[in-house]
Short mmCIF file of C-alpha atoms in Angstrom, two decimals:
data_model
loop_
_atom_site.label_atom_id
_atom_site.label_comp_id
_atom_site.label_asym_id
_atom_site.label_seq_id
_atom_site.Cartn_x
_atom_site.Cartn_y
_atom_site.Cartn_z
CA UNK A 257 0.00 -0.08 0.09
CA UNK A 258 1.14 3.52 -0.67
CA UNK A 259 1.28 6.36 2.23
CA UNK A 260 -1.59 8.08 2.77
CA UNK A 261 -2.25 10.90 0.20
CA UNK A 262 -1.29 14.39 1.63
CA UNK A 263 -3.66 17.03 0.13
CA UNK A 264 -2.16 20.52 -0.24
CA UNK A 265 -5.30 22.17 -1.82
CA UNK A 266 -7.84 21.40 -4.12
CA UNK A 267 -6.53 19.86 -7.23
CA UNK A 268 -3.31 19.26 -5.57
CA UNK A 269 -1.79 16.56 -3.67
CA UNK A 270 1.47 14.36 -2.95
CA UNK A 271 2.12 10.78 -1.83
CA UNK A 272 4.97 8.12 -1.76
CA UNK A 273 4.46 4.77 -3.45
CA UNK A 274 6.00 1.43 -1.61
CA UNK A 275 8.23 0.86 -4.55
CA UNK A 276 9.56 4.51 -4.69
CA UNK A 277 11.56 6.27 -1.99
CA UNK A 278 10.55 9.52 -3.62
CA UNK A 279 7.33 11.34 -3.42
CA UNK A 280 4.65 11.65 -6.44
CA UNK A 281 2.76 14.86 -7.33
CA UNK A 282 -1.06 14.51 -8.54
CA UNK A 283 -2.41 17.60 -10.21
CA UNK A 284 -6.05 18.11 -11.55
CA UNK A 285 -7.70 20.83 -13.22
CA UNK A 286 -11.35 20.70 -14.05
CA UNK A 287 -11.76 19.48 -17.55
CA UNK A 288 -8.36 18.37 -17.95
CA UNK A 289 -6.94 14.71 -17.42
CA UNK A 290 -4.76 14.25 -14.16
CA UNK A 291 -1.25 14.47 -14.37
CA UNK A 292 0.65 12.62 -11.88
CA UNK A 293 4.67 12.13 -11.88
CA UNK A 294 7.71 11.54 -9.68
CA UNK A 295 9.03 14.86 -7.60
CA UNK A 296 12.52 12.95 -7.43
CA UNK A 297 12.81 13.86 -3.81
CA UNK A 298 12.13 12.14 -0.54
CA UNK A 299 12.16 15.10 1.76
CA UNK A 300 8.45 16.09 2.52
CA UNK A 301 9.00 19.81 2.78
CA UNK A 302 10.91 19.91 -0.60
CA UNK A 303 8.16 17.91 -2.08
CA UNK A 304 5.44 20.09 -0.89
CA UNK A 305 7.29 23.05 -2.26
CA UNK A 306 8.04 21.41 -5.58
CA UNK A 307 4.36 20.34 -5.78
CA UNK A 308 3.42 23.81 -5.14
CA UNK A 309 5.60 25.11 -8.14
CA UNK A 310 4.82 22.64 -10.43
CA UNK A 311 0.88 23.39 -9.79
CA UNK A 312 1.64 27.19 -10.27
CA UNK A 313 3.46 26.74 -13.67
CA UNK A 314 0.60 24.30 -15.06
CA UNK A 315 -1.97 27.10 -14.10
CA UNK A 316 0.02 29.89 -15.93
CA UNK A 317 0.22 27.70 -18.98
CA UNK A 318 -3.67 27.07 -19.02
CA UNK A 319 -4.27 30.87 -18.07
CA UNK A 320 -2.48 31.55 -21.43
CA UNK A 321 -4.35 28.80 -23.41
CA UNK A 322 -0.98 26.93 -23.77
CA UNK A 323 -0.55 22.98 -24.17
CA UNK A 324 0.33 20.98 -20.51
CA UNK A 325 2.89 18.67 -21.65
CA UNK A 326 2.87 15.17 -19.71
CA UNK A 327 6.10 14.22 -18.43
CA UNK A 328 7.72 11.08 -20.46
CA UNK A 329 6.39 8.05 -19.18
CA UNK A 330 8.83 5.33 -17.73
CA UNK A 331 6.92 2.34 -19.14
CA UNK A 332 8.94 -0.98 -18.77
CA UNK A 333 8.44 -3.98 -21.52
CA UNK A 334 5.75 -5.35 -19.18
CA UNK A 335 3.75 -2.35 -19.14
CA UNK A 336 3.65 -1.82 -22.66
CA UNK A 337 2.70 -5.53 -23.13
CA UNK A 338 -0.11 -5.17 -20.60
CA UNK A 339 -1.25 -2.21 -22.56
CA UNK A 340 -1.26 -4.24 -25.99
CA UNK A 341 -3.20 -7.18 -24.21
CA UNK A 342 -5.65 -5.09 -22.60
CA UNK A 343 -6.28 -3.34 -25.96
CA UNK A 344 -6.68 -7.14 -27.71
CA UNK A 345 -9.07 -8.53 -24.84
CA UNK A 346 -11.19 -5.47 -25.19
CA UNK A 347 -11.37 -5.69 -29.11
CA UNK A 348 -11.64 -9.65 -28.75
CA UNK A 349 -14.78 -9.37 -26.19
CA UNK A 350 -16.67 -7.20 -28.39
CA UNK A 351 -16.65 -10.22 -31.38
CA UNK A 352 -16.32 -13.32 -29.02
CA UNK A 353 -18.49 -16.03 -29.72
CA UNK A 354 -19.52 -18.55 -26.77
CA UNK A 355 -17.26 -21.58 -26.68
CA UNK A 356 -14.98 -20.29 -29.18
CA UNK A 357 -11.42 -19.11 -29.05
CA UNK A 358 -11.52 -15.52 -29.62
CA UNK A 359 -9.96 -13.82 -32.96
CA UNK A 360 -6.91 -12.68 -31.00
CA UNK A 361 -6.41 -15.53 -28.63
CA UNK A 362 -2.95 -16.37 -30.27
CA UNK A 363 -1.72 -12.89 -30.21
CA UNK A 364 -2.56 -12.53 -26.64
CA UNK A 365 -1.00 -15.87 -25.68
CA UNK A 366 2.14 -14.87 -27.37
CA UNK A 367 2.35 -11.41 -25.80
CA UNK A 368 2.10 -13.23 -22.17
CA UNK A 369 4.86 -15.57 -23.02
CA UNK A 370 6.99 -12.65 -23.85
CA UNK A 371 6.14 -10.87 -20.68
CA UNK A 372 7.25 -14.05 -18.71
CA UNK A 373 10.36 -14.27 -20.50
CA UNK A 374 11.79 -10.75 -19.53
CA UNK A 375 12.58 -9.29 -16.30
CA UNK A 376 9.60 -7.17 -15.08
CA UNK A 377 12.30 -4.01 -14.93
CA UNK A 378 13.43 -4.07 -18.58
CA UNK A 379 12.88 -1.12 -20.46
CA UNK A 380 12.25 -1.00 -24.26
CA UNK A 381 15.73 0.77 -24.80
CA UNK A 382 17.24 -2.24 -23.51
CA UNK A 383 15.33 -4.48 -25.57
CA UNK A 384 18.13 -4.83 -28.18
CA UNK A 385 18.75 -7.34 -30.92
CA UNK A 386 20.64 -9.77 -28.39
CA UNK A 387 17.88 -9.49 -26.03
CA UNK A 388 15.06 -10.60 -28.60
CA UNK A 389 17.57 -13.27 -30.17
CA UNK A 390 17.67 -14.75 -26.68
CA UNK A 391 13.77 -15.12 -26.73
CA UNK A 392 13.76 -16.78 -30.15
CA UNK A 393 16.78 -18.97 -29.08
CA UNK A 394 14.87 -20.35 -25.98
CA UNK A 395 11.96 -21.43 -27.70
CA UNK A 396 10.86 -24.71 -29.53
CA UNK A 397 11.44 -24.78 -33.31
CA UNK A 398 8.69 -22.64 -34.86
CA UNK A 399 5.94 -23.35 -37.37
CA UNK A 400 5.51 -20.80 -39.86
CA UNK A 401 2.45 -19.85 -38.43
CA UNK A 402 3.85 -19.26 -35.03
CA UNK A 403 7.00 -17.46 -36.60
CA UNK A 404 4.86 -15.02 -38.09
CA UNK A 405 2.47 -14.44 -34.88
CA UNK A 406 5.50 -13.97 -32.79
CA UNK A 407 7.41 -11.51 -34.90
CA UNK A 408 3.91 -9.52 -35.07
CA UNK A 409 3.80 -9.19 -31.51
CA UNK A 410 7.58 -7.84 -31.23
CA UNK A 411 6.51 -5.55 -33.89
CA UNK A 412 3.85 -4.18 -31.85
CA UNK A 413 5.87 -3.91 -28.86
CA UNK A 414 8.47 -1.93 -30.70
CA UNK A 415 6.16 0.43 -32.20
CA UNK A 416 4.31 1.23 -29.02
CA UNK A 417 7.75 2.10 -27.48
CA UNK A 418 8.60 4.42 -30.52
CA UNK A 419 4.96 6.07 -30.54
CA UNK A 420 5.69 6.65 -26.61
CA UNK A 421 8.86 8.26 -27.58
CA UNK A 422 10.64 5.62 -25.53
CA UNK A 423 13.04 4.56 -28.05
CA UNK A 424 14.45 6.08 -31.43
CA UNK A 425 13.36 4.52 -34.94
CA UNK A 426 17.27 3.18 -35.01
CA UNK A 427 16.63 1.03 -31.73
CA UNK A 428 13.82 -0.86 -33.47
CA UNK A 429 15.24 -4.37 -34.00
CA UNK A 430 15.09 -5.84 -37.43
CA UNK A 431 13.37 -9.11 -36.72
CA UNK A 432 14.44 -10.60 -40.20
CA UNK A 433 18.01 -10.30 -39.20
CA UNK A 434 17.61 -13.06 -36.42
CA UNK A 435 17.87 -16.45 -37.31
CA UNK A 436 15.00 -18.75 -36.29
CA UNK A 437 14.78 -22.30 -35.92
CA UNK A 438 11.85 -23.67 -37.79
CA UNK A 439 9.95 -26.89 -37.35
CA UNK A 440 11.29 -29.57 -40.05
CA UNK A 441 8.67 -30.28 -42.80
CA UNK A 442 7.00 -33.73 -41.90
CA UNK A 443 6.14 -36.02 -44.25
CA UNK A 444 2.27 -35.99 -45.14
CA UNK A 445 1.57 -39.47 -44.60
CA UNK A 446 -2.08 -40.83 -44.84
CA UNK A 447 -4.34 -43.53 -44.23
CA UNK A 448 -5.61 -45.77 -46.99
CA UNK A 449 -9.32 -47.34 -46.51
CA UNK A 450 -8.20 -50.69 -45.20
CA UNK A 451 -5.70 -48.98 -42.64
CA UNK A 452 -8.28 -46.54 -41.29
CA UNK A 453 -10.94 -49.52 -41.44
CA UNK A 454 -8.19 -51.57 -39.24
CA UNK A 455 -7.92 -48.28 -36.60
CA UNK A 456 -11.63 -48.34 -36.47
CA UNK A 457 -12.27 -51.97 -35.80
CA UNK A 458 -9.04 -51.54 -33.21
CA UNK A 459 -10.96 -48.72 -31.56
CA UNK A 460 -14.20 -50.33 -31.25
CA UNK A 461 -12.56 -53.10 -29.37
CA UNK A 462 -11.02 -50.89 -26.91
CA UNK A 463 -14.56 -48.97 -26.53
CA UNK A 464 -15.71 -52.42 -25.57
CA UNK A 465 -13.29 -53.03 -23.02
CA UNK A 466 -13.87 -49.16 -21.32
CA UNK A 467 -15.78 -48.19 -18.35
CA UNK A 468 -17.30 -45.36 -16.87
CA UNK A 469 -16.72 -41.84 -18.66
CA UNK A 470 -14.15 -43.81 -21.12
CA UNK A 471 -16.95 -45.47 -22.82
CA UNK A 472 -18.47 -42.10 -24.00
CA UNK A 473 -15.26 -40.24 -24.65
CA UNK A 474 -13.88 -43.18 -26.70
CA UNK A 475 -16.86 -43.45 -28.83
CA UNK A 476 -16.78 -39.52 -29.40
CA UNK A 477 -13.05 -40.03 -30.20
CA UNK A 478 -14.00 -42.58 -32.87
CA UNK A 479 -16.66 -40.23 -34.47
CA UNK A 480 -14.62 -37.27 -34.41
CA UNK A 481 -11.28 -39.22 -36.25
CA UNK A 482 -13.91 -40.79 -38.77
CA UNK A 483 -15.45 -37.26 -39.33
CA UNK A 484 -11.53 -36.04 -40.08
CA UNK A 485 -10.85 -38.82 -42.35
CA UNK A 486 -14.12 -38.19 -44.48
CA UNK A 487 -14.44 -34.31 -44.40
CA UNK A 488 -10.67 -33.05 -44.66
CA UNK A 489 -11.39 -30.53 -41.82
CA UNK A 490 -8.27 -29.62 -39.97
CA UNK A 491 -7.98 -31.29 -36.51
CA UNK A 492 -7.85 -29.00 -33.40
CA UNK A 493 -9.40 -25.48 -33.42
CA UNK A 494 -11.14 -25.90 -36.77
CA UNK A 495 -13.06 -29.04 -36.40
CA UNK A 496 -13.52 -28.79 -32.60
CA UNK A 497 -15.03 -25.06 -33.01
CA UNK A 498 -17.72 -26.40 -35.11
CA UNK A 499 -21.09 -26.13 -33.27
CA UNK A 500 -25.00 -27.32 -34.53
CA UNK A 501 -25.70 -23.64 -35.54
CA UNK A 502 -22.73 -23.79 -38.18
CA UNK A 503 -24.48 -26.48 -40.06
CA UNK A 504 -27.05 -26.08 -42.66
CA UNK A 505 -28.52 -27.97 -45.95
CA UNK A 506 -27.90 -26.54 -49.44
CA UNK A 507 -30.98 -26.32 -51.69
CA UNK A 508 -30.12 -29.80 -53.08
CA UNK A 509 -30.70 -31.45 -49.40
CA UNK A 510 -26.86 -31.92 -48.85
CA UNK A 511 -25.05 -30.91 -45.57
CA UNK A 512 -22.58 -28.64 -45.18
CA UNK A 513 -20.97 -26.40 -42.36
CA UNK A 514 -19.37 -22.83 -41.89
CA UNK A 515 -15.86 -23.08 -40.55
CA UNK A 516 -14.98 -20.32 -38.52
CA UNK A 517 -12.18 -21.33 -36.32
CA UNK A 518 -8.67 -22.38 -36.91
CA UNK A 519 -6.63 -21.10 -39.96
CA UNK A 520 -9.72 -19.90 -41.25
CA UNK A 521 -9.83 -16.72 -38.95
CA UNK A 522 -6.67 -15.60 -40.98
CA UNK A 523 -7.67 -16.22 -44.51
CA UNK A 524 -9.17 -13.15 -46.65
CA UNK A 525 -11.73 -15.05 -47.43
CA UNK A 526 -13.50 -16.08 -43.86
CA UNK A 527 -15.94 -18.43 -43.04
CA UNK A 528 -15.75 -20.90 -45.62
CA UNK A 529 -18.28 -23.66 -46.62
CA UNK A 530 -17.52 -27.18 -46.39
CA UNK A 531 -19.83 -29.79 -48.33
CA UNK A 532 -19.95 -33.30 -46.32
CA UNK A 533 -20.24 -36.70 -47.86
CA UNK A 534 -22.78 -39.21 -46.32
CA UNK A 535 -19.98 -40.63 -44.46
CA UNK A 536 -19.10 -37.45 -42.74
CA UNK A 537 -22.66 -36.62 -42.09
CA UNK A 538 -23.10 -40.03 -40.52
CA UNK A 539 -20.40 -39.24 -38.12
CA UNK A 540 -22.35 -36.26 -37.21
CA UNK A 541 -25.63 -37.87 -36.67
CA UNK A 542 -23.82 -40.83 -34.71
CA UNK A 543 -22.14 -38.11 -32.18
CA UNK A 544 -25.64 -36.46 -31.83
CA UNK A 545 -27.13 -39.90 -30.89
CA UNK A 546 -24.45 -40.61 -28.58
CA UNK A 547 -24.89 -37.14 -26.35
CA UNK A 548 -28.48 -36.88 -26.66
CA UNK A 549 -30.47 -40.12 -27.42
CA UNK A 550 -33.03 -39.19 -25.10
CA UNK A 551 -34.07 -35.95 -27.11
CA UNK A 552 -33.74 -37.45 -30.26
CA UNK A 553 -35.80 -40.90 -30.49
CA UNK A 554 -37.68 -41.63 -33.38
CA UNK A 555 -36.08 -38.93 -35.38
CA UNK A 556 -34.51 -39.32 -38.75
CA UNK A 557 -30.87 -38.13 -39.53
CA UNK A 558 -32.10 -34.61 -40.91
CA UNK A 559 -34.79 -34.19 -38.15
CA UNK A 560 -31.99 -34.95 -35.68
CA UNK A 561 -29.63 -32.30 -37.08
CA UNK A 562 -32.23 -29.62 -37.76
CA UNK A 563 -33.49 -30.28 -33.97
CA UNK A 564 -29.99 -29.64 -32.49
CA UNK A 565 -29.31 -26.78 -34.98
CA UNK A 566 -32.38 -24.86 -33.17
CA UNK A 567 -32.23 -26.13 -29.65
CA UNK A 568 -28.53 -26.32 -29.08
CA UNK A 569 -27.10 -23.68 -31.68
CA UNK A 570 -23.83 -23.12 -29.56
CA UNK A 571 -22.72 -26.61 -28.47
CA UNK A 572 -19.73 -27.83 -30.21
CA UNK A 573 -20.82 -30.93 -32.15
CA UNK A 574 -17.47 -32.94 -31.21
CA UNK A 575 -17.75 -32.07 -27.28
CA UNK A 576 -18.15 -34.50 -24.81
CA UNK A 577 -20.70 -34.73 -21.96
CA UNK A 578 -17.89 -34.18 -19.55
CA UNK A 579 -15.79 -31.27 -21.85
CA UNK A 580 -16.68 -28.71 -24.02
CA UNK A 581 -12.84 -28.99 -25.48
CA UNK A 582 -11.96 -32.18 -25.37
CA UNK A 583 -8.58 -33.60 -26.64
CA UNK A 584 -8.64 -36.89 -28.59
CA UNK A 585 -4.83 -36.70 -29.55
CA UNK A 586 -3.99 -39.11 -26.53
CA UNK A 587 -6.48 -41.59 -27.45
CA UNK A 588 -5.68 -41.40 -31.10
CA UNK A 589 -1.92 -41.72 -30.79
CA UNK A 590 -2.16 -44.57 -28.08
CA UNK A 591 -4.34 -46.47 -30.50
CA UNK A 592 -1.89 -45.87 -33.40
CA UNK A 593 1.15 -46.63 -31.58
CA UNK A 594 -0.33 -50.16 -30.34
CA UNK A 595 -1.44 -50.93 -33.95
CA UNK A 596 2.13 -50.33 -35.25
CA UNK A 597 3.63 -52.38 -32.50
CA UNK A 598 1.33 -55.19 -33.86
CA UNK A 599 2.45 -54.74 -37.15
CA UNK A 600 -1.02 -53.97 -38.24
CA UNK A 601 -0.13 -50.29 -39.52
CA UNK A 602 3.17 -49.37 -40.98
CA UNK A 603 5.62 -48.36 -38.51
CA UNK A 604 7.49 -46.17 -41.14
CA UNK A 605 4.33 -44.06 -41.48
CA UNK A 606 4.12 -40.84 -39.52
CA UNK A 607 0.07 -40.83 -38.47
CA UNK A 608 -1.47 -38.17 -36.78
CA UNK A 609 -5.14 -36.48 -36.38
CA UNK A 610 -3.75 -34.17 -39.16
CA UNK A 611 -2.92 -37.32 -41.38
CA UNK A 612 -6.71 -37.99 -41.84
CA UNK A 613 -6.93 -34.69 -43.41
CA UNK A 614 -4.34 -35.77 -45.83
CA UNK A 615 -6.22 -39.25 -46.35
CA UNK A 616 -9.22 -37.03 -47.70
CA UNK A 617 -7.15 -34.84 -49.74
CA UNK A 618 -5.35 -37.94 -51.17
CA UNK A 619 -8.40 -39.71 -51.88
CA UNK A 620 -9.83 -37.03 -53.74
CA UNK A 621 -6.77 -36.22 -56.02
CA UNK A 622 -7.03 -40.28 -56.72
CA UNK A 623 -10.82 -39.99 -57.43
CA UNK A 624 -9.75 -37.11 -60.16
CA UNK A 625 -11.62 -34.59 -58.23
CA UNK A 626 -10.42 -30.96 -59.78
CA UNK A 627 -8.04 -29.33 -57.45
CA UNK A 628 -9.85 -26.18 -57.76
CA UNK A 629 -12.66 -28.07 -55.50
CA UNK A 630 -10.50 -29.87 -53.37
CA UNK A 631 -8.75 -26.36 -52.35
CA UNK A 632 -11.97 -24.86 -51.72
CA UNK A 633 -13.57 -27.59 -49.64
CA UNK A 634 -10.32 -28.04 -47.66
CA UNK A 635 -9.46 -24.73 -47.21
CA UNK A 636 -6.18 -24.74 -48.82
CA UNK A 637 -4.81 -23.43 -52.10
CA UNK A 638 -4.21 -25.32 -55.37
CA UNK A 639 -0.22 -24.34 -55.01
CA UNK A 640 -0.40 -25.95 -51.61
CA UNK A 641 -1.90 -29.09 -53.06
CA UNK A 642 0.64 -29.11 -55.85
CA UNK A 643 3.42 -28.64 -53.76
CA UNK A 644 2.79 -31.36 -51.13
CA UNK A 645 0.48 -33.79 -52.96
CA UNK A 646 2.12 -33.92 -56.38
CA UNK A 647 3.44 -37.31 -55.91
CA UNK A 648 -0.18 -38.51 -55.94
CA UNK A 649 -1.14 -37.27 -59.49
CA UNK A 650 0.99 -40.42 -60.91
CA UNK A 651 -1.22 -42.85 -58.62
CA UNK A 652 -4.50 -41.64 -59.99
CA UNK A 653 -6.48 -43.90 -62.45
CA UNK A 654 -6.41 -41.34 -64.87
CA UNK A 655 -2.86 -41.12 -64.88
CA UNK A 656 -2.43 -44.90 -65.00
CA UNK A 657 -4.68 -44.98 -68.04
CA UNK A 658 -2.19 -42.66 -69.68
CA UNK A 659 1.27 -43.83 -68.35
CA UNK A 660 0.63 -47.34 -68.42
CA UNK A 661 -1.65 -47.68 -71.78
CA UNK A 662 0.60 -50.70 -73.13
CA UNK A 663 0.21 -52.74 -69.90
CA UNK A 664 -3.37 -52.15 -69.45
CA UNK A 665 -3.65 -53.40 -73.32
CA UNK A 666 -2.30 -56.49 -72.20
CA UNK A 667 -3.56 -57.63 -68.96
CA UNK A 668 -7.24 -56.13 -69.95
CA UNK A 669 -8.08 -52.86 -68.77
CA UNK A 670 -11.71 -53.03 -68.16
CA UNK A 671 -11.65 -55.83 -66.04
CA UNK A 672 -8.62 -54.50 -63.88
CA UNK A 673 -10.52 -51.13 -63.79
CA UNK A 674 -13.90 -52.89 -62.38
CA UNK A 675 -11.88 -54.70 -59.78
CA UNK A 676 -10.52 -51.55 -58.45
CA UNK A 677 -13.71 -49.76 -58.40
CA UNK A 678 -15.10 -52.87 -56.50
CA UNK A 679 -12.48 -52.82 -53.86
CA UNK A 680 -12.91 -48.94 -53.19
CA UNK A 681 -16.82 -49.54 -52.77
CA UNK A 682 -16.28 -52.41 -50.56
CA UNK A 683 -13.93 -50.24 -48.36
CA UNK A 684 -16.40 -47.56 -48.08
CA UNK A 685 -19.25 -49.93 -47.31
CA UNK A 686 -17.35 -51.69 -44.69
CA UNK A 687 -16.53 -48.38 -42.93
CA UNK A 688 -20.35 -47.67 -42.96
CA UNK A 689 -21.17 -50.89 -41.34
CA UNK A 690 -18.57 -50.39 -38.80
CA UNK A 691 -19.87 -46.68 -38.04
CA UNK A 692 -23.39 -48.34 -37.56
CA UNK A 693 -22.27 -51.23 -34.97
CA UNK A 694 -20.38 -48.49 -33.03
CA UNK A 695 -23.71 -46.75 -32.11
#
């Protein structure tokens, strides 16, 4: 606590704060903002004399219609970050929706992380290239998205310090001169239909062995992972952010959703629409039945989804009865690792929840879906698909007809093609049956 304020007269007082040995003055004129600053003395009589002199000087300036200059603020990096976080939180609160990460959540998290890293007394003028480099070097390898966001936050700190005249222009650190360790680009491995069916069967067996809350949570993990496999929606914020109110039906009667969270938030074209095939739609329907079976008795699929759009608009579709923001990563990784150990899945494949998205894109390419449609539905670009999935194009049926024309003419193209189509259709039917059994 500070010492009790000493009032000298109306509009003028002094007090001593616990973190300072010196007195501070508080001057207030009607119609003008309060001024407060250190008098740089610990002597009471001297502080009173200085305070009166400051008051008289400011009064004289106002009588002559001259502006009063606020003394230079002695802001620390911590205080600048606090100001920025407060501004971003205020802006976020105006647009934040229930059960969703706010628009500025990532930047707020990074600002707080930067604040924790530096000493509370460090001034902006001391935040040189060495200090900034030490922050980047202490962090784990950055993804491209993390790096852009972190550089943005540091730029905001320097811009605010320059605006407050706490640093000069040549003291602003050129962030591009700092070498940063980036995450290595991992292979984009995907599940084939038989591999995903093996994962699904194994998951069903694990659900049958579970008890208590684990039964419900593991069932929801199965519906969630199957939804990712059949929709191409990104795991994490994007998929877990979908609520019942985000769903709708096209004029043709096809189910679609509006994606609002995840990377979509940073695209120029926000809130993209994603059309769902029958299997993705089934996963949503099964998730609804798992959570609200008592409410939905006797309803068909469309009535179930329409009912929840109207009655539970803000509920996340893949939330559980026990958590609004469940993490299915641990369950998925455990099952995949166990299947690799049993040599059911290839050990060489790097299979994560994100691999389910790669599976969707890979299958779409193999089925000769135009790249523009894949890019639109998956929320990516044709350039990114060409960059990361170019190896798939030579594996498609269309490429095979062109590149292996001689071979196919010898073995009988029509029979071979019919067999391939039959295998794919059988695999899809098997997964549909498995979903029904899990209910």
